Coordinates of C-alpha atoms in Angstrom, one line a residue:
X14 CA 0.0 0.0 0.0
X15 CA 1.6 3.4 -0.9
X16 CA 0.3 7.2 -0.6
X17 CA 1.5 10.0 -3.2
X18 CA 0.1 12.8 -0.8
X19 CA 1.9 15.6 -0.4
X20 CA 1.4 19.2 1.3
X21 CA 2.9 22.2 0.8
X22 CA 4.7 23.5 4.1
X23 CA 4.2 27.1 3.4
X24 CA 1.7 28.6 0.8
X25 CA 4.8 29.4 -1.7
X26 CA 7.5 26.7 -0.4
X27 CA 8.7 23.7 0.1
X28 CA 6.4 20.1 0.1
X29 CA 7.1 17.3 1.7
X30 CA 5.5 13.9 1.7
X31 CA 2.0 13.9 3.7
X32 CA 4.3 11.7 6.2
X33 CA 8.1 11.8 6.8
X34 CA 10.5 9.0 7.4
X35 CA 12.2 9.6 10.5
X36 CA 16.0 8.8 10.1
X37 CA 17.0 9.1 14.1
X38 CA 17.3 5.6 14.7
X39 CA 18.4 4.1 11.8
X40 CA 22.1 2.9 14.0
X41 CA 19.9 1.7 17.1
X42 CA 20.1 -2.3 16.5
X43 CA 22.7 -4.1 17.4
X44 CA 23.2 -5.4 13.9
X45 CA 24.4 -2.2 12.4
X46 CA 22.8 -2.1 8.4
X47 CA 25.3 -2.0 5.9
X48 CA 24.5 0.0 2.7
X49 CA 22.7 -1.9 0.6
X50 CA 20.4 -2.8 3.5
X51 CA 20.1 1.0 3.6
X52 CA 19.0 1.3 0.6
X53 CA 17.0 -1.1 0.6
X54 CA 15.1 0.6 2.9
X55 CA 15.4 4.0 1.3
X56 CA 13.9 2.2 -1.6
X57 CA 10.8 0.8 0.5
X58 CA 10.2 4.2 2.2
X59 CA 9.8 6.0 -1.0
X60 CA 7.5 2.8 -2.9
X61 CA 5.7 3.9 0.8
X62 CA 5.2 7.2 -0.3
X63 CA 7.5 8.2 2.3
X64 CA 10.0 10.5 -0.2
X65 CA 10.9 12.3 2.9
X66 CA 13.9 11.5 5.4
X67 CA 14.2 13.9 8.2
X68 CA 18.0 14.1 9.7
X69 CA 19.9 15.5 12.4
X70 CA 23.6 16.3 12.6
X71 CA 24.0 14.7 15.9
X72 CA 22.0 11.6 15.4
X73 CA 23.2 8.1 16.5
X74 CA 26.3 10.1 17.4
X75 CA 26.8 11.8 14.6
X76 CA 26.8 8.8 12.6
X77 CA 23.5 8.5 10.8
X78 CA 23.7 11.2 8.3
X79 CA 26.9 9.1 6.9
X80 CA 25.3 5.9 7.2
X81 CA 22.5 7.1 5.2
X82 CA 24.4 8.4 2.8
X83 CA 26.3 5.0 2.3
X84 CA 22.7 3.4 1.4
X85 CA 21.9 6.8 -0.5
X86 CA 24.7 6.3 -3.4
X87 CA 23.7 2.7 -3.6
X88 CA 19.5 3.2 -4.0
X89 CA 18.5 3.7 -7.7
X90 CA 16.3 6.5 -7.4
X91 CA 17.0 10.1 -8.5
X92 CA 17.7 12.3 -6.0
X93 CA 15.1 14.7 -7.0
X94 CA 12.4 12.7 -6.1
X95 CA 12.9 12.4 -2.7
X96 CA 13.7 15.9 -0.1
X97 CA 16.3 15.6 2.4
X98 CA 15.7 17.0 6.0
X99 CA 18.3 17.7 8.5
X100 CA 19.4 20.1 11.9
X101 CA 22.0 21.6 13.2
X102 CA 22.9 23.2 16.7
X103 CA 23.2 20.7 19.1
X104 CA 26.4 20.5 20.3
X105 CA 26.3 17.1 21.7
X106 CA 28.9 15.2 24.3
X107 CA 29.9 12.6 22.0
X108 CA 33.2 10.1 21.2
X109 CA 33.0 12.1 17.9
X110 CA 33.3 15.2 18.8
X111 CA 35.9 15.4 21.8
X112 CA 35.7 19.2 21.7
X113 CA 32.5 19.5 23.3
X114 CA 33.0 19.1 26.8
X115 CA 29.3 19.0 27.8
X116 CA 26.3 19.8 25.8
X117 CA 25.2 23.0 24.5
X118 CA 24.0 25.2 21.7
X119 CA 25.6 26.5 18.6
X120 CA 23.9 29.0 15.9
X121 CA 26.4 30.9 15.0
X122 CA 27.6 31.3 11.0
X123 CA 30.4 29.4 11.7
X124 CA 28.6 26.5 13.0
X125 CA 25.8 26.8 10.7
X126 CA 28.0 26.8 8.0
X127 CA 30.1 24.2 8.8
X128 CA 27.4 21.7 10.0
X129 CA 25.3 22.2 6.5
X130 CA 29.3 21.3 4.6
X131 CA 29.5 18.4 6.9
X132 CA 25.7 17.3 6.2
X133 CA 26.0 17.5 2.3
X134 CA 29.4 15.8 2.7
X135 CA 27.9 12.8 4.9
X136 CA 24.6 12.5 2.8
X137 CA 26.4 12.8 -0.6
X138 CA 24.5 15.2 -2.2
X139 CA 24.8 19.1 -3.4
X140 CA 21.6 20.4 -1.3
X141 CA 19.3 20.0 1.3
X142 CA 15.8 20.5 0.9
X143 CA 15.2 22.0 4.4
X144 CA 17.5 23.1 6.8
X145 CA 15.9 23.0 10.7
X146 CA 17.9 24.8 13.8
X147 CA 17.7 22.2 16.4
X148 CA 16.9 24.0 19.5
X149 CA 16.3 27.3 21.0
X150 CA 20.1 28.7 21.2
X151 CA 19.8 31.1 24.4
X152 CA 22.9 33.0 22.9
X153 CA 21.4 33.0 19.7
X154 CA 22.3 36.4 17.5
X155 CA 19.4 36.8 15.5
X156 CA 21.0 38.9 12.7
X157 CA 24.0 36.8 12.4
X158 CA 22.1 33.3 12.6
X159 CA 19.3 34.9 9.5
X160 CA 22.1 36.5 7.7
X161 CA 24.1 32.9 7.4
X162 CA 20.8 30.5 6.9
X163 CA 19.7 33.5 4.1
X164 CA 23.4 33.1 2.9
X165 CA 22.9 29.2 2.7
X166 CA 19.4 29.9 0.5
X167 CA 21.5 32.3 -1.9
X168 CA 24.3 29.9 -2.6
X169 CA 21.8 26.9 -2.9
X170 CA 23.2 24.8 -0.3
X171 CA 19.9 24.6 1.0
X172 CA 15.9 25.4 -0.4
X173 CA 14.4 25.8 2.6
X174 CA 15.1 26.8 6.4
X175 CA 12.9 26.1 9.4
X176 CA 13.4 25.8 13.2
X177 CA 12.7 23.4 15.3
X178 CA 11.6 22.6 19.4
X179 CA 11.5 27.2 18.9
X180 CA 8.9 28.8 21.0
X181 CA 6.0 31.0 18.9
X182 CA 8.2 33.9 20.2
X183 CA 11.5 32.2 19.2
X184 CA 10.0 31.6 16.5
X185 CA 9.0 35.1 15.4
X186 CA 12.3 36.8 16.2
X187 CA 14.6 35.0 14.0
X188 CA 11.6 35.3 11.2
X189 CA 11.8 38.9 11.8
X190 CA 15.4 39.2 10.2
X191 CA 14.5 36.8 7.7
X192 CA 13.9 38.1 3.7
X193 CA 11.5 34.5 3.2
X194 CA 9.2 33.2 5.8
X195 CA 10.9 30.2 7.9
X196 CA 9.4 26.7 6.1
X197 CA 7.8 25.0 9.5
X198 CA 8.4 24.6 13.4
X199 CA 8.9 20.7 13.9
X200 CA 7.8 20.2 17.6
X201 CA 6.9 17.5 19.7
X202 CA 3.1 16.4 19.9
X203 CA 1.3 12.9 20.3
X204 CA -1.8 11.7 22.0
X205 CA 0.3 11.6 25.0
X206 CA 1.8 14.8 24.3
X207 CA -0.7 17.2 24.3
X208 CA 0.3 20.6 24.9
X209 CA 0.9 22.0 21.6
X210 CA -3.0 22.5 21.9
X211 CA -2.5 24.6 24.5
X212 CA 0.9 26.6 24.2
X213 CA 0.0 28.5 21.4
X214 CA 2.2 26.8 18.8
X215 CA -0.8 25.7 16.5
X216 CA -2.2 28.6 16.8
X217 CA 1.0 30.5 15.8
X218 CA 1.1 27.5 13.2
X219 CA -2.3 28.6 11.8
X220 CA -1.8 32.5 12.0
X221 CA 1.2 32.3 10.0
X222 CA 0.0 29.3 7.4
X223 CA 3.0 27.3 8.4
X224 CA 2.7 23.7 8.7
X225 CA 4.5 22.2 11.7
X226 CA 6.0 19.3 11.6
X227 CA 5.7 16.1 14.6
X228 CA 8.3 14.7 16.2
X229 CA 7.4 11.2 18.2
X230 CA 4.0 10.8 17.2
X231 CA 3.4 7.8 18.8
X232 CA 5.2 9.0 22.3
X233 CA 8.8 7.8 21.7
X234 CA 7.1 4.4 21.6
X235 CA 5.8 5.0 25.5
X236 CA 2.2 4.4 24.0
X237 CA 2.6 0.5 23.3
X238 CA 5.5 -0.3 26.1
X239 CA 3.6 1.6 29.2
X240 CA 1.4 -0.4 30.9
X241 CA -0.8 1.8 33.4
X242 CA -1.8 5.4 33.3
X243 CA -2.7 7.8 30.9
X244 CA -1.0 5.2 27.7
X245 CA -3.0 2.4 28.9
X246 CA -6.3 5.2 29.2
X247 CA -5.3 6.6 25.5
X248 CA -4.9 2.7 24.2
X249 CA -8.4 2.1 25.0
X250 CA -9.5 4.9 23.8
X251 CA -7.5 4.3 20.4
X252 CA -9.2 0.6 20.3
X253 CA -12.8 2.2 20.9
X254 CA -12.5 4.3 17.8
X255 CA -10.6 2.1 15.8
X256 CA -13.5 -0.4 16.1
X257 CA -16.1 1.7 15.3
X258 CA -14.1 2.7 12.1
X259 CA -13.0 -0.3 11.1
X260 CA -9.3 0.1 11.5
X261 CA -6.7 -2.4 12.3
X262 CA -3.8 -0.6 13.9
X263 CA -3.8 1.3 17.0
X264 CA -0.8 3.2 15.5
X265 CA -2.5 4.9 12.4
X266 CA -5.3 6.4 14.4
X267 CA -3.2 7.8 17.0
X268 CA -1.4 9.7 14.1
X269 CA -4.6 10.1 12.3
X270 CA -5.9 12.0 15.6
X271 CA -3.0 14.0 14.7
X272 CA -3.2 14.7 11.0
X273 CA -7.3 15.8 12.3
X274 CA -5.9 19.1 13.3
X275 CA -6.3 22.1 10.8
X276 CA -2.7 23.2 11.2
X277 CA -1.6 20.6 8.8
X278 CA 0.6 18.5 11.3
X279 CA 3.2 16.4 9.4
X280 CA 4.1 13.5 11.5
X281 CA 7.8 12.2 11.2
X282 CA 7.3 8.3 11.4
X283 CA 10.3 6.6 13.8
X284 CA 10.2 3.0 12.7
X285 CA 12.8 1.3 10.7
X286 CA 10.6 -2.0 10.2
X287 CA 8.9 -1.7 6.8
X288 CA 6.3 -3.5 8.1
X289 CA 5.3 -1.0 10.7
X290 CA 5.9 2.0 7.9
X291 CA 3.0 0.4 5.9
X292 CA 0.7 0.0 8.8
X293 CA 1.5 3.7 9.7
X294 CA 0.5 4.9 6.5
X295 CA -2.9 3.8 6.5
X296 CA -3.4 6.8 9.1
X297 CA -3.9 8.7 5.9
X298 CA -6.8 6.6 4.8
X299 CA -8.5 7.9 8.5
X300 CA -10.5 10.9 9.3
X301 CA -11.8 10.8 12.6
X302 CA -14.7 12.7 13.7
X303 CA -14.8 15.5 16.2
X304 CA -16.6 13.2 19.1
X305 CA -14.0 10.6 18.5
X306 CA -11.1 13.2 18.3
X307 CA -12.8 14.7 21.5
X308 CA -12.8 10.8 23.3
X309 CA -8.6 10.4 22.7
X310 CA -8.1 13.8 24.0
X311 CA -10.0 13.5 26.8
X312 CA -8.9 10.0 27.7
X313 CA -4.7 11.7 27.7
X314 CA -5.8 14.6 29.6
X315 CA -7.5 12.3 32.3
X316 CA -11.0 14.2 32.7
X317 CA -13.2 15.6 30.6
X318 CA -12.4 18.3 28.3
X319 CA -13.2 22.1 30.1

């Protein structure tokens, strides 16, 4: 089963696929893939509908983006067809970078620009698609950090730039030195994660037609593994409405509870089983109706809705 949606993050910019393959734990088994096995899975994600890999600099220790790339010169496709997503700003603690001496934050044009030579480098490819900062840099300069992702644009290193985990007033202060509107916020948000309804970053989303982009959707996984509590309340609330619609995984209707919402979420899917990628997908075949949408958000908040 595959999907050819797509949606336009901005009303001039950038689309992505209606769902995003997440690349963060693409190094988490034991049994490291080699590269064919990565593209082998690059090839599946896109026959998915899934032409979108979202990336980090610092993921799987600043390893993944490399890794990928390894499967990336081997897959067939053309690398037009599919949009690659990554971050930078996280300064991690890692074997691979002895330098940082304990985590922190980095957006200055330096870093940027050096983080965007050593994505391109590890991925194997002239551009990115969309650039994201990370996190919220406290010592962020917000004429220096636009000036270098504007520079970035110009020199056509990268089509797009976003943010990412940024605050609706983060947010709006680095898009006020910008001279094109940033391409999305990706935050966090599940049916366990709720308060994107609440914090004003959907709203923000909506005011500025921006769609934001989801990380975890499914809770980091917490919404299978927990056994008590509010995931064991939202799993019985997921079953409910997936019987009365018909639908045979608990997975796609939690992110088709997401996909309900008018700011255009775009869930980035986690999984590296194929198997579980297709399930997923079905969420687009879902559209759940406010009383149902209602049930799972009152079943994660514990009590009814005010």
């Amino acid at each position: 089963m595959s999907h050819d949606s797509r949606i336009a993050l901005t009303r001039d910019g950038l689309s992505l696929s209606r769902l995003v393959f997440g690349a963060s734990r693409l190094l988490d088994s034991a049994a490291r893939p080699d590269a064919d096995q990565v593209a082998r899975l690059i090839g599946t994600a896109v026959d998915l509908g899934l032409t979108s890999f979202d990336h980090a600099d610092i993921y799987g220790h600043y390893e993944v983006e490399a890794a990928f790339g390894a499967g990336l010169a081997r897959w067939k496709g053309k690398r037009d067809s599919i949009e690659l997503i990554s971050k930078c700003d996280i300064m991690k603690k890692s074997p691979n970078r002895p330098d940082n001496r304990l985590k922190h934050y980095d957006t200055s044009a330096t870093h940027i620009a050096a983080s965007v030579d050593r994505s391109l480098a590890n991925l194997g490819t002239d551009y990115l698609d969309l650039l994201l900062l990370h996190r919220p840099d406290p010592l962020m300069d917000a004429d220096e950090t636009a000036t270098a992702l504007a520079g970035l644009v110009k020199a056509g290193k990268v089509r797009a730039v976003g943010v990412s985990n940024f605050t609706p007033s983060q947010l709006d202060l680095l898009a006020s030195r910008m001279p094109f509107a940033l391409a999305t916020n990706q935050i966090e948000m599940s049916v366990l994660k709720t308060s994107a309804l609440t914090d004003g970053s959907l709203d923000h989303a909506q005011r500025l037609a921006y769609a934001p982009m989801i990380w975890s959707p499914l809770g980091g996984g917490s919404l299978f593994t927990v056994k008590e509590g509010r995931e064991a309340r939202v799993r019985a609330a997921l079953a409910e409405v997936a019987a009365e619609i018909g639908a045979g995984d608990l997975a796609a209707v939690a992110i088709a509870w997401l996909l309900r919402h008018p700011a255009r979420l775009v869930p980035v899917l986690g999984s590296m089983k194929p198997e579980r990628l297709a399930a997923m997908i079905r969420a687009l075949d879902i559209v759940l109706d406010r009383q149902q949408w209602f049930a799972v958000l009152e079943a994660s908040e514990g009590r009814p809705v005010a």
